[in-house]
Tab-separated table of C-alpha atoms and ligand atoms in Angstrom:
chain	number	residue	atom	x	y	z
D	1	UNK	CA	153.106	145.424	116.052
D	2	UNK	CA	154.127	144.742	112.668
D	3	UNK	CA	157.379	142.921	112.239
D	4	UNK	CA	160.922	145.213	111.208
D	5	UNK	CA	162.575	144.878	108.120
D	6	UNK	CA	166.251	146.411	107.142
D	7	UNK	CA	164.395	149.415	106.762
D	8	UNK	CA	164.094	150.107	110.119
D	9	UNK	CA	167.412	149.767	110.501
D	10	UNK	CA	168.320	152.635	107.850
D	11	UNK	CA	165.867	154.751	109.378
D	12	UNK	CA	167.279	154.655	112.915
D	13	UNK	CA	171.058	155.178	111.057
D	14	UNK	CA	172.106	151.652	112.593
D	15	UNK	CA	172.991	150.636	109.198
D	16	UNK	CA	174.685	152.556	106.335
D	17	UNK	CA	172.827	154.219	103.888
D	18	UNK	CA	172.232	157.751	101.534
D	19	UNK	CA	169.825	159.323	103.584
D	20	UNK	CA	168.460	162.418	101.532
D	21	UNK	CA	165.827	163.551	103.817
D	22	UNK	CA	164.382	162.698	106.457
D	23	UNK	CA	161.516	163.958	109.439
D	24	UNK	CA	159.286	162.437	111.796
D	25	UNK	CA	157.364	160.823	110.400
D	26	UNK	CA	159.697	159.587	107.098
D	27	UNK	CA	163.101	159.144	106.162
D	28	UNK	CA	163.666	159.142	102.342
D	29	UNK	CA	167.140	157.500	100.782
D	30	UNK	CA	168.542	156.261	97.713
D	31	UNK	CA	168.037	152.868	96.421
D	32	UNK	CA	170.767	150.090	96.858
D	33	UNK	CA	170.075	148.618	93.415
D	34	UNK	CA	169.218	152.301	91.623
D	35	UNK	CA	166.750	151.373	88.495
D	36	UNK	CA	167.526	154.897	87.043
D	37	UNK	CA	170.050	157.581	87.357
D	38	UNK	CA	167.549	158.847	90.466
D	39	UNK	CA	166.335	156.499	92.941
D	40	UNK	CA	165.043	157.253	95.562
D	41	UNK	CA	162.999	155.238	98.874
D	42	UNK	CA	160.653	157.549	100.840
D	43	UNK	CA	159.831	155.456	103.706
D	44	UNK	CA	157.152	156.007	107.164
D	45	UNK	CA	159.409	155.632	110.020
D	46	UNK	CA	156.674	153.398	111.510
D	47	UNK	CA	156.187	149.958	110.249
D	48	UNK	CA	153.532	149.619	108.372
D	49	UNK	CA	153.801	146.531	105.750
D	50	UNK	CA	151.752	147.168	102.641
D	51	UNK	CA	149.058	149.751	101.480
D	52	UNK	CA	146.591	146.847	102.523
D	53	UNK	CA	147.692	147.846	106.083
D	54	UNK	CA	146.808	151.839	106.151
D	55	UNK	CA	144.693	152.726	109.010
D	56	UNK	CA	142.559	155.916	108.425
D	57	UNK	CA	144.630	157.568	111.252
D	58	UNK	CA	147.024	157.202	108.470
D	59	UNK	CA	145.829	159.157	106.021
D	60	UNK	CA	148.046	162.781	106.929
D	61	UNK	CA	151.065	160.266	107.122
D	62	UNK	CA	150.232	159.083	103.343
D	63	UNK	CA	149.932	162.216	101.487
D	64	UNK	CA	152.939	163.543	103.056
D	65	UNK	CA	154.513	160.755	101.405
D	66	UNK	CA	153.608	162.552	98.132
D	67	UNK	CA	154.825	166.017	99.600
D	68	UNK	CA	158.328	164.635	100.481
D	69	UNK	CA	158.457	162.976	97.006
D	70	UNK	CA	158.228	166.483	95.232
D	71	UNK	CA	160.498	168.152	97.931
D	72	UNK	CA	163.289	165.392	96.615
D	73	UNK	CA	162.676	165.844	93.491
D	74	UNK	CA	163.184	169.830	93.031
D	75	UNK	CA	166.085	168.803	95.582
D	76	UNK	CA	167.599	166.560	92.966
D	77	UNK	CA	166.588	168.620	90.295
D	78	UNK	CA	164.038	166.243	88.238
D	79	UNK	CA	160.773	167.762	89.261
D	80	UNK	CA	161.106	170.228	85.691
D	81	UNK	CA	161.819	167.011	83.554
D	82	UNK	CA	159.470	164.508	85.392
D	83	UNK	CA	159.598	161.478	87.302
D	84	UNK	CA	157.549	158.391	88.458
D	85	UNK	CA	156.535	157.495	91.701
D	86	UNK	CA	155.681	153.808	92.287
D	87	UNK	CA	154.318	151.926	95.305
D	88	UNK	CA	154.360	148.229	95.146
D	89	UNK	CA	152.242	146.292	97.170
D	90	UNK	CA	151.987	142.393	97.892
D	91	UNK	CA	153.760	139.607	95.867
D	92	UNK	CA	151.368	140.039	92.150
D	93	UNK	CA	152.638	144.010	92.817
D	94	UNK	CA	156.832	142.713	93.093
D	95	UNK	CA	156.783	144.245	96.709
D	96	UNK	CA	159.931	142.824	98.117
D	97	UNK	CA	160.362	144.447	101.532
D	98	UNK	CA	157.209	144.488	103.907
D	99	UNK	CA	157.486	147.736	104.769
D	100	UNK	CA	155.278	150.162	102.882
D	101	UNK	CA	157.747	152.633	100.605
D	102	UNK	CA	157.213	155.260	97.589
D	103	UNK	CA	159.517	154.972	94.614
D	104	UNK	CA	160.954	157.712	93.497
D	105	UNK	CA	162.364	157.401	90.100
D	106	UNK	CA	163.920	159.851	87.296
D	107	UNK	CA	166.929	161.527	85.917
D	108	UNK	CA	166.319	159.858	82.628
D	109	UNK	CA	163.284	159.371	79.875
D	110	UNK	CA	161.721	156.014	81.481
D	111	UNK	CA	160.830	153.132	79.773
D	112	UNK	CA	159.321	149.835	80.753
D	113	UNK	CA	155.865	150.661	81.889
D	114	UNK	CA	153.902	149.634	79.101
D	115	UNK	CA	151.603	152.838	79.349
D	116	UNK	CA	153.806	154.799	77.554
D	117	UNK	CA	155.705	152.596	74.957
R	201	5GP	P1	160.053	146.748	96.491
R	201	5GP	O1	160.377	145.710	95.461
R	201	5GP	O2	159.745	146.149	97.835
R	201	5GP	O3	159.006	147.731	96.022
R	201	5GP	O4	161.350	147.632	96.624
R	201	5GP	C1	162.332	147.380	97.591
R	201	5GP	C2	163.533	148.192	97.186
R	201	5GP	O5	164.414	148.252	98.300
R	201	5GP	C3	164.320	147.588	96.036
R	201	5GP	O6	164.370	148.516	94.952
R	201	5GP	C4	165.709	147.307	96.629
R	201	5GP	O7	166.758	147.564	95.733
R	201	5GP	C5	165.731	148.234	97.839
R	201	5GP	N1	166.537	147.750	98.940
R	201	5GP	C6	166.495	146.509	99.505
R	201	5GP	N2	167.369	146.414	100.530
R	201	5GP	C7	167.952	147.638	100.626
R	201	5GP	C8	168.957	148.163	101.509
R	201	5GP	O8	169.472	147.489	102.401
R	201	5GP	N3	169.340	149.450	101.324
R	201	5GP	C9	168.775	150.234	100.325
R	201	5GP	N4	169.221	151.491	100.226
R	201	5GP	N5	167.832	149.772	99.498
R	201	5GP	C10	167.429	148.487	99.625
């Protein structure tokens, strides 16, 4: 079993947080250190630490991931003006909790990505 992180914590509601959705299989809430106007974590309620450690069983688990990610977004009302959706992964990739999350990220024209600049 993969070691917990706070994450856990905010999924099970033992710690506060802005929960904005959440199911069985993830829980998706806003960021305590927003990078742009939206925010947002989508998180597996399971453990698992990076994208290194997806299992195929996994697989249903990660593209609802994506599904959740556009349900937020319609539900905060960026999916007409676009958004970004980031998953870091390992210290090169600035992961900094070891629990595998999707970034949600919009409300505003972003910058910083080098792609687009
Ligand atoms: P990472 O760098 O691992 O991809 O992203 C971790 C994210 O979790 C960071 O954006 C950080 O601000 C956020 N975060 C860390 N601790 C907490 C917390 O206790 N509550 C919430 N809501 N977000 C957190």
């Amino acid at each position: 079993m993969a070691e917990e992180t706070i994450f856990s914590k905010i999924i099970r509601h033992e710690i506060p947080s802005d929960i904005v959705y959440q199911d069985e299989q993830v829980t998706a809430f806003r960021d305590i250190s927003p990078r742009a106007r939206v925010h947002v974590l989508i998180v597996p309620n399971k453990v698992i630490p990076t994208v290194n450690d997806l299992e195929p069983q996994d697989k249903v688990l990660a593209g609802h991931l994506f599904a959740v990610a556009k349900k937020i977004a319609a539900q905060e009302g960026i999916a007409e003006t676009g958004y970004r959706l980031i998953v870091n992964c390992g210290a090169d990739g600035g992961q900094e909790v070891p629990h595998l999350h999707m970034h949600l990220l919009g409300g505003e024209r972003l910058k910083g990505f080098g792609f687009n600049a």
